[in-house]
Structures are given as C-alpha cells and as structure tokens.
mmCIF file with all atom_site columns, C-alpha atoms and ligand atoms in Angstrom:
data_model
loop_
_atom_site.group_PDB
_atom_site.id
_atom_site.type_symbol
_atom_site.label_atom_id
_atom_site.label_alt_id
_atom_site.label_comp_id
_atom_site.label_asym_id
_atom_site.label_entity_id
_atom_site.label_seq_id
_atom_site.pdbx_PDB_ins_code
_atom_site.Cartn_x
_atom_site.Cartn_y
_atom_site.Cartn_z
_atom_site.occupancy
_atom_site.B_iso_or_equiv
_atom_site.pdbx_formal_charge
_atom_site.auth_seq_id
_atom_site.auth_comp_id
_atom_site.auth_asym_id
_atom_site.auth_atom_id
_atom_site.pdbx_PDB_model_num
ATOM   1   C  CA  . UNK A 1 1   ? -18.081 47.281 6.975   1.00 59.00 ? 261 UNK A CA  1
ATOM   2   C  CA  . UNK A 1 2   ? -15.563 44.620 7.872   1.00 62.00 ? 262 UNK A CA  1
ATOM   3   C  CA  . UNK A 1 3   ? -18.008 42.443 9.042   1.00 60.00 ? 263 UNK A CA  1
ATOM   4   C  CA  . UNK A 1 4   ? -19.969 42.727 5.890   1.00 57.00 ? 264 UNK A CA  1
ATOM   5   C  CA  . UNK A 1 5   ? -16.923 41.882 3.647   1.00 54.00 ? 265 UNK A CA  1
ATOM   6   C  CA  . UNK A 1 6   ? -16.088 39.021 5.719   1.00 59.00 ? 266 UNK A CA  1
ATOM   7   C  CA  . UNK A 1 7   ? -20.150 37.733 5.693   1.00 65.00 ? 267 UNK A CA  1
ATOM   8   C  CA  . UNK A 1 8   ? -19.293 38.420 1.382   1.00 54.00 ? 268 UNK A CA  1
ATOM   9   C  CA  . UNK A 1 9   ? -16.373 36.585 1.349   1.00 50.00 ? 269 UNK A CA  1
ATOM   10  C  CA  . UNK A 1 10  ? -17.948 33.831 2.737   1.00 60.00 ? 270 UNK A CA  1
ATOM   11  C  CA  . UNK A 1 11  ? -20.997 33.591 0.480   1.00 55.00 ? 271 UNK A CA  1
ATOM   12  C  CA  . UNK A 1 12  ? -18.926 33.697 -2.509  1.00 53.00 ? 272 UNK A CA  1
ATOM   13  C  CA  . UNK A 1 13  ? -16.746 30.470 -1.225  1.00 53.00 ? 273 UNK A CA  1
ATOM   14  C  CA  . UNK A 1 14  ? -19.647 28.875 -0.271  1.00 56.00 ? 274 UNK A CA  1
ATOM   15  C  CA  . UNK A 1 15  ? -21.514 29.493 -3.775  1.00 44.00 ? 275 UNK A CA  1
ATOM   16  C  CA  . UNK A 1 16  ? -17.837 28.844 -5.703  1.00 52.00 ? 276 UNK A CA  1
ATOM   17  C  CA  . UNK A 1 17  ? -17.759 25.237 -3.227  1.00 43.00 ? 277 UNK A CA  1
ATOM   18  C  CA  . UNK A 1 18  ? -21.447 24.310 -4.968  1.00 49.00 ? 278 UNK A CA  1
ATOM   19  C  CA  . UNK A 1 19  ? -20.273 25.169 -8.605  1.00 56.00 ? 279 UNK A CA  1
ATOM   20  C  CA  . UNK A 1 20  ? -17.434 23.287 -8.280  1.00 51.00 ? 280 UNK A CA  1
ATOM   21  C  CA  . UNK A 1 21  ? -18.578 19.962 -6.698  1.00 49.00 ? 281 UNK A CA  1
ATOM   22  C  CA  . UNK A 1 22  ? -22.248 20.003 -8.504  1.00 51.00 ? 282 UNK A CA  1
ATOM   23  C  CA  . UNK A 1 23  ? -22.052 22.250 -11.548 1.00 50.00 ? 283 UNK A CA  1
ATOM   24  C  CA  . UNK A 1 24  ? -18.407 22.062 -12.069 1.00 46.00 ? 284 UNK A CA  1
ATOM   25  C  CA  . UNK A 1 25  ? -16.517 22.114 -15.073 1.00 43.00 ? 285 UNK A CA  1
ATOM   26  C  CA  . UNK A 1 26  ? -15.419 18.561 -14.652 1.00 44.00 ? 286 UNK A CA  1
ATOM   27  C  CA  . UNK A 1 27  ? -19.104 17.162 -14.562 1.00 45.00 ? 287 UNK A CA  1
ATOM   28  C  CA  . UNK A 1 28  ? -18.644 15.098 -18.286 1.00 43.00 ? 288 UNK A CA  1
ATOM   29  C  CA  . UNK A 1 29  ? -16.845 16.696 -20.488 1.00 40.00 ? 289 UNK A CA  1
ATOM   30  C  CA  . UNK A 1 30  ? -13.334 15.540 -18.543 1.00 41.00 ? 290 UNK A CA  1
ATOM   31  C  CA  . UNK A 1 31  ? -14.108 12.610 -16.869 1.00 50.00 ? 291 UNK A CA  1
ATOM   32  C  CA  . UNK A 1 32  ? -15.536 11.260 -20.922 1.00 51.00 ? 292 UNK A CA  1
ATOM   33  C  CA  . UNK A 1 33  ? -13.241 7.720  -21.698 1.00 52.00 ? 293 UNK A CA  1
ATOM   34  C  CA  . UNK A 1 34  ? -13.036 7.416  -25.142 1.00 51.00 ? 294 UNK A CA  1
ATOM   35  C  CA  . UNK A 1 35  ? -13.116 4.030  -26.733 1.00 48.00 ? 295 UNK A CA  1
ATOM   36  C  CA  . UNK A 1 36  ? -9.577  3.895  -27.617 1.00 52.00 ? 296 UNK A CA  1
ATOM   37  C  CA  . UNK A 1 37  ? -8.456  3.953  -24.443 1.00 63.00 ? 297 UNK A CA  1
ATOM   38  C  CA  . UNK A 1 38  ? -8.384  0.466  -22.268 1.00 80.00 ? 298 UNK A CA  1
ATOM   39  C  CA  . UNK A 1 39  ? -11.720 1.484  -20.039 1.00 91.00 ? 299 UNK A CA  1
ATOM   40  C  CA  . UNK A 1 40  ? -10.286 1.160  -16.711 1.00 96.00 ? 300 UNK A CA  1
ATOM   41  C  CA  . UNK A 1 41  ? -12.354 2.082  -13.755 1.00 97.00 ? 301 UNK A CA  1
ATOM   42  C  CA  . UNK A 1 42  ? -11.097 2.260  -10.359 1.00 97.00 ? 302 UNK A CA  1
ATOM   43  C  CA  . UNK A 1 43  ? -13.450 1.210  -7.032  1.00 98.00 ? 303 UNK A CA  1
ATOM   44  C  CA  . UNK A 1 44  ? -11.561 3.195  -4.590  1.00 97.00 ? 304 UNK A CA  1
ATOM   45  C  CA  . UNK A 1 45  ? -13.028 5.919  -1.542  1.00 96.00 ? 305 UNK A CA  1
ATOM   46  C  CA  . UNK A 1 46  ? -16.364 5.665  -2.492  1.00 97.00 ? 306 UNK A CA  1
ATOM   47  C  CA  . UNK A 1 47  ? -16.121 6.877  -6.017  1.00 97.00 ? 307 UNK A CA  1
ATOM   48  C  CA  . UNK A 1 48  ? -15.668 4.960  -9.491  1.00 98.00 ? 308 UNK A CA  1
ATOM   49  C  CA  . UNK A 1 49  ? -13.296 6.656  -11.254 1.00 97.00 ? 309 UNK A CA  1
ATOM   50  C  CA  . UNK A 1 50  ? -14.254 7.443  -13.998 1.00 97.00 ? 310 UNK A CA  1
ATOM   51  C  CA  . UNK A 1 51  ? -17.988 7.283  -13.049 1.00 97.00 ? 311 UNK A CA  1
ATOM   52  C  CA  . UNK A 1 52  ? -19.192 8.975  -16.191 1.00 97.00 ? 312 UNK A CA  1
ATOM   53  C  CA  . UNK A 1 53  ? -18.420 6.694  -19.668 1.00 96.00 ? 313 UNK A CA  1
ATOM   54  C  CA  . UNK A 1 54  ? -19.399 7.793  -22.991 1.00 96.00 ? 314 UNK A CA  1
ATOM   55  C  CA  . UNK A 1 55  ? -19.167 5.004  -25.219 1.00 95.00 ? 315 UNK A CA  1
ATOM   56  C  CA  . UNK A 1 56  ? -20.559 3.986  -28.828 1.00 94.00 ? 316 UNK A CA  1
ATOM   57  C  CA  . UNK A 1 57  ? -24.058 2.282  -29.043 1.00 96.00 ? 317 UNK A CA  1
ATOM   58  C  CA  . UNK A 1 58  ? -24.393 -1.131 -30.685 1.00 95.00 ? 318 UNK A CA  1
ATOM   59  C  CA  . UNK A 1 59  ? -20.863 -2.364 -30.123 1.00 94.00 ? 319 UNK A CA  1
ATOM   60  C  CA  . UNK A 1 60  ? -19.833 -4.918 -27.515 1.00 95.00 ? 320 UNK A CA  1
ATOM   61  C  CA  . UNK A 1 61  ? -17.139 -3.108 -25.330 1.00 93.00 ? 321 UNK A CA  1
ATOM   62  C  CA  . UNK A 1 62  ? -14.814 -4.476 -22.336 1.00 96.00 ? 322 UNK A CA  1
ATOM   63  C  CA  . UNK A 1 63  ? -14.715 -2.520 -19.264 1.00 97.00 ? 323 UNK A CA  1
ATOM   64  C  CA  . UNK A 1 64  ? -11.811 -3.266 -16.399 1.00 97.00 ? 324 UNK A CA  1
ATOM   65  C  CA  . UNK A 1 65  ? -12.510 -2.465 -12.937 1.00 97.00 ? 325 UNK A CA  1
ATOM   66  C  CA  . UNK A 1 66  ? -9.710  -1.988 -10.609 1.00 97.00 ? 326 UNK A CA  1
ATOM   67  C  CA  . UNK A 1 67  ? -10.920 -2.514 -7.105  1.00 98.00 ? 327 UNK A CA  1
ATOM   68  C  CA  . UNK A 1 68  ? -8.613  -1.180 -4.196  1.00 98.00 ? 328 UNK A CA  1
ATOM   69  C  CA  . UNK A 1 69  ? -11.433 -0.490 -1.703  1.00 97.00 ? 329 UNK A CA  1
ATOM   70  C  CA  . UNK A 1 70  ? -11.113 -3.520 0.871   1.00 97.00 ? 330 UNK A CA  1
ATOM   71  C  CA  . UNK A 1 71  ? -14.729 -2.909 2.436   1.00 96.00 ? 331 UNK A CA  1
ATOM   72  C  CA  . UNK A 1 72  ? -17.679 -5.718 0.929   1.00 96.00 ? 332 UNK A CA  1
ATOM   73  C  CA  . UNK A 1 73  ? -19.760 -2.488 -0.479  1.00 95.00 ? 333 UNK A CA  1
ATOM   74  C  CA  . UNK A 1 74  ? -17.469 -2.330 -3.370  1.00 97.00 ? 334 UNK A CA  1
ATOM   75  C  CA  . UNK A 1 75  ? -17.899 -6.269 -3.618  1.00 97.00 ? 335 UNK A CA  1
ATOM   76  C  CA  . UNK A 1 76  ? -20.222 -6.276 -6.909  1.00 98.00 ? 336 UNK A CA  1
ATOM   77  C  CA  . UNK A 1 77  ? -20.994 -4.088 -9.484  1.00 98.00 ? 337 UNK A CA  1
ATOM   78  C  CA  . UNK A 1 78  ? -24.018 -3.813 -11.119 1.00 98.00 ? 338 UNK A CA  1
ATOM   79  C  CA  . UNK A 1 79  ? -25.713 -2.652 -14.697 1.00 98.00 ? 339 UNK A CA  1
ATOM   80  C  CA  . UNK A 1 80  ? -29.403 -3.387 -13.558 1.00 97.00 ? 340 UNK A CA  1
ATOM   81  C  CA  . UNK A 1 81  ? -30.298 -2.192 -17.108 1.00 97.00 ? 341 UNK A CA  1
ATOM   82  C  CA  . UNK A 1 82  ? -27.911 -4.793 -18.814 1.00 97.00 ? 342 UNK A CA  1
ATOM   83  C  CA  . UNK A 1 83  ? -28.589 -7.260 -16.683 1.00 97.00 ? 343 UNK A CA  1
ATOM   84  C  CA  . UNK A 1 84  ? -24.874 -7.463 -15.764 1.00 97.00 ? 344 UNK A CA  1
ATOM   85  C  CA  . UNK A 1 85  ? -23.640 -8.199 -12.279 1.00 97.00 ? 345 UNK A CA  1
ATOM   86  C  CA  . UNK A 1 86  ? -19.581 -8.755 -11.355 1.00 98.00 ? 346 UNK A CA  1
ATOM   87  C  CA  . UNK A 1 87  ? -17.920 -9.766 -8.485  1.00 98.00 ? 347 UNK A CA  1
ATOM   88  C  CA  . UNK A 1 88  ? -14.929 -7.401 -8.373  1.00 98.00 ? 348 UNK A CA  1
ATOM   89  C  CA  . UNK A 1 89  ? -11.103 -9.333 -7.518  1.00 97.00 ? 349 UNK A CA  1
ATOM   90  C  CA  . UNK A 1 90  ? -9.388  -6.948 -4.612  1.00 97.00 ? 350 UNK A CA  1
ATOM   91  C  CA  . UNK A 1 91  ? -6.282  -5.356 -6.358  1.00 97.00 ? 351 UNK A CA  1
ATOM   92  C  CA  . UNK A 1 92  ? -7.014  -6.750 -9.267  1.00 96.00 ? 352 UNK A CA  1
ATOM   93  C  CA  . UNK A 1 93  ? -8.220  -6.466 -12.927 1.00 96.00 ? 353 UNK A CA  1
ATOM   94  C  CA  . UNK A 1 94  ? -11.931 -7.726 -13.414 1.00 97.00 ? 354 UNK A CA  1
ATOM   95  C  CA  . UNK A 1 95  ? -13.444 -7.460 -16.659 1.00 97.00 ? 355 UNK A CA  1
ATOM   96  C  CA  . UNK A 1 96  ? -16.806 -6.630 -17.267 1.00 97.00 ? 356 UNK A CA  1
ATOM   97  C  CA  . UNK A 1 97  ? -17.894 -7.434 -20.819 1.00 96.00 ? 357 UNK A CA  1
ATOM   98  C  CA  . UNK A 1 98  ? -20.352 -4.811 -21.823 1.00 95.00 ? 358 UNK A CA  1
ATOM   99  C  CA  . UNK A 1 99  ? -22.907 -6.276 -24.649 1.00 95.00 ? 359 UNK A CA  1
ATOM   100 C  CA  . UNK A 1 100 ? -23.589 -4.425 -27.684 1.00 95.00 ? 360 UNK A CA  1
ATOM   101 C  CA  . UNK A 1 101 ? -27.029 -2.381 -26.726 1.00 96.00 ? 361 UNK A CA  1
ATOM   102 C  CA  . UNK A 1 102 ? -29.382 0.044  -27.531 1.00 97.00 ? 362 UNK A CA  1
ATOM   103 C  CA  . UNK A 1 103 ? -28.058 4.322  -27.226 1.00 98.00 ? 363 UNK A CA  1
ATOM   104 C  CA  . UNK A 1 104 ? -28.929 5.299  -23.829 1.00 97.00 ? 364 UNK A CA  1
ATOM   105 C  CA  . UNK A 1 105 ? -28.665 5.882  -20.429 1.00 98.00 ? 365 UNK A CA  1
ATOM   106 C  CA  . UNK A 1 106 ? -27.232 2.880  -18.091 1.00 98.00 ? 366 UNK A CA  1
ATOM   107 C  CA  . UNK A 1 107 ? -26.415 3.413  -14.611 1.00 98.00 ? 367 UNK A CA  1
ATOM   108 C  CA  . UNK A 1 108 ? -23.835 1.310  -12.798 1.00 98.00 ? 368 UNK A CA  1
ATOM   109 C  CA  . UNK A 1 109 ? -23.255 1.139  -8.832  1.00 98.00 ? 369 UNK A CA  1
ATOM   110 C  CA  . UNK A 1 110 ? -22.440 -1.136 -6.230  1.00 98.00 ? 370 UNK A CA  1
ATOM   111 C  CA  . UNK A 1 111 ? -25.498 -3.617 -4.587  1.00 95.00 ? 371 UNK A CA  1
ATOM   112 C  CA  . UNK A 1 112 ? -26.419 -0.705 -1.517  1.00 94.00 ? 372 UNK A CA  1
ATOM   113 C  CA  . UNK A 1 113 ? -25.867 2.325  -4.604  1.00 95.00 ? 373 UNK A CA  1
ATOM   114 C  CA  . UNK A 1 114 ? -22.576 3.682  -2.432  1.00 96.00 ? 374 UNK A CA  1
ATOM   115 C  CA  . UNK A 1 115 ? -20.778 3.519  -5.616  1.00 98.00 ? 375 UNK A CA  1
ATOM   116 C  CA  . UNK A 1 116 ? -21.990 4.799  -8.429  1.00 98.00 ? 376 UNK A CA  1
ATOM   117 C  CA  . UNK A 1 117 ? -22.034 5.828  -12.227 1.00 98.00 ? 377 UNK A CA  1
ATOM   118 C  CA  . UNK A 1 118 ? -23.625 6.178  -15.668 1.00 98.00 ? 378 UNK A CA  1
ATOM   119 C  CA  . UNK A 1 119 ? -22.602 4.601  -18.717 1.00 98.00 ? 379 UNK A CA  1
ATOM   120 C  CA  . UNK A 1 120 ? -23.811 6.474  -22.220 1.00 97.00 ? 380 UNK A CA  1
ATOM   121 C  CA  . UNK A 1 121 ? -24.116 4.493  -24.952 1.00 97.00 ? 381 UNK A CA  1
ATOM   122 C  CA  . UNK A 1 122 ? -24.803 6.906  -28.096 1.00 96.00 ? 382 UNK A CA  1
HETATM 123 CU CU1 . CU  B 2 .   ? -21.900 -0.540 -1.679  1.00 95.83 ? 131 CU  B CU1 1
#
C-alpha cells in the first residue's frame, strides 16, 4: 500500500512538473508587455525575458534588449519575418526598432534558435 502511494505521489509531481513548465498558467497571459511599458527584453540563461510580446499591429514600436549572457549565441537577434537582424551590446541597452507591420505571428531568436520568442502583432 505504501509503495503504491509513494508510485502516486510521484505521478502526480511528475504530471504537476509538465503543467507547470508546458501548460502553465504563466504561458501568455503574464509574461504579455503592454505597450506602455518601455519593452525591455533581457538575453540572459538561455531565455529572453519576456519571450512572449503582445503588441499593436500597424504601429512602429521600439524594443530594448538587455544582453547579460557573455557567450556569442546571444550575439544577434533575429526577426526573420521582419527582416530585422541586431547585434546585441554586452550589458547594455540595444534598440531594436520594430516597423509598423501587418497583425500576426513573428518569431524572434538568436542565429543557432537557442534563444527564442514570438512577437504578436494584433
Ligand atoms: Cu544562439
């Protein structure tokens, strides 16, 4: 019976691990940057944060990456899409002027796709 409960127990944390990293809660809705703000993204571990940007279509918008991640994969960022490509200052602020453009779906990432994100222009 122990046994059992333990074998439970672990299936549950396992299935709670998945919701929370690929379903989760803060998928979106949180990690939304609304065009008020100043859109700063930070290159750091691996991740742009925020990697998900919900911004208006049709409006030219500025976009400042903070890069603090040393290693040359987090060199360049690109918007394929846009035809946009920046070289990203260490420790500093590097804007990325994002031209006014059709509602959709634009992915972002780095030039070997460690880094990446998804812009939504609506
Ligand atoms: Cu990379």
């Amino acid at each position: 019976m122990g046994v059992i409960l333990v074998n439970l127990i672990g299936v549950l944390l396992m299935i709670a691990i998945v919701w929370w990293f690929w379903l989760g809660p803060a998928r979106g809705a949180s990690k939304a940057v609304s065009a008020e703000d100043k859109l700063q993204i930070l290159v750091k571990d691996g991740v742009y944060e925020p990697d998900y940007i919900r911004l208006p279509a049709g409006r030219a918008t500025t976009l400042h990456f903070l890069r603090e991640d040393p290693s040359p994969c987090s060199e360049w960022v690109l918007f394929p899409d846009l035809e946009i490509s920046a070289e990203l200052a260490l420790h500093q602020d590097t804007k990325v002027t994002i031209p006014a453009a059709k509602p959709g779906e634009y992915p972002f990432s780095c030039q070997m796709q460690m880094y990446r994100g998804i812009l939504i222009l609506e």
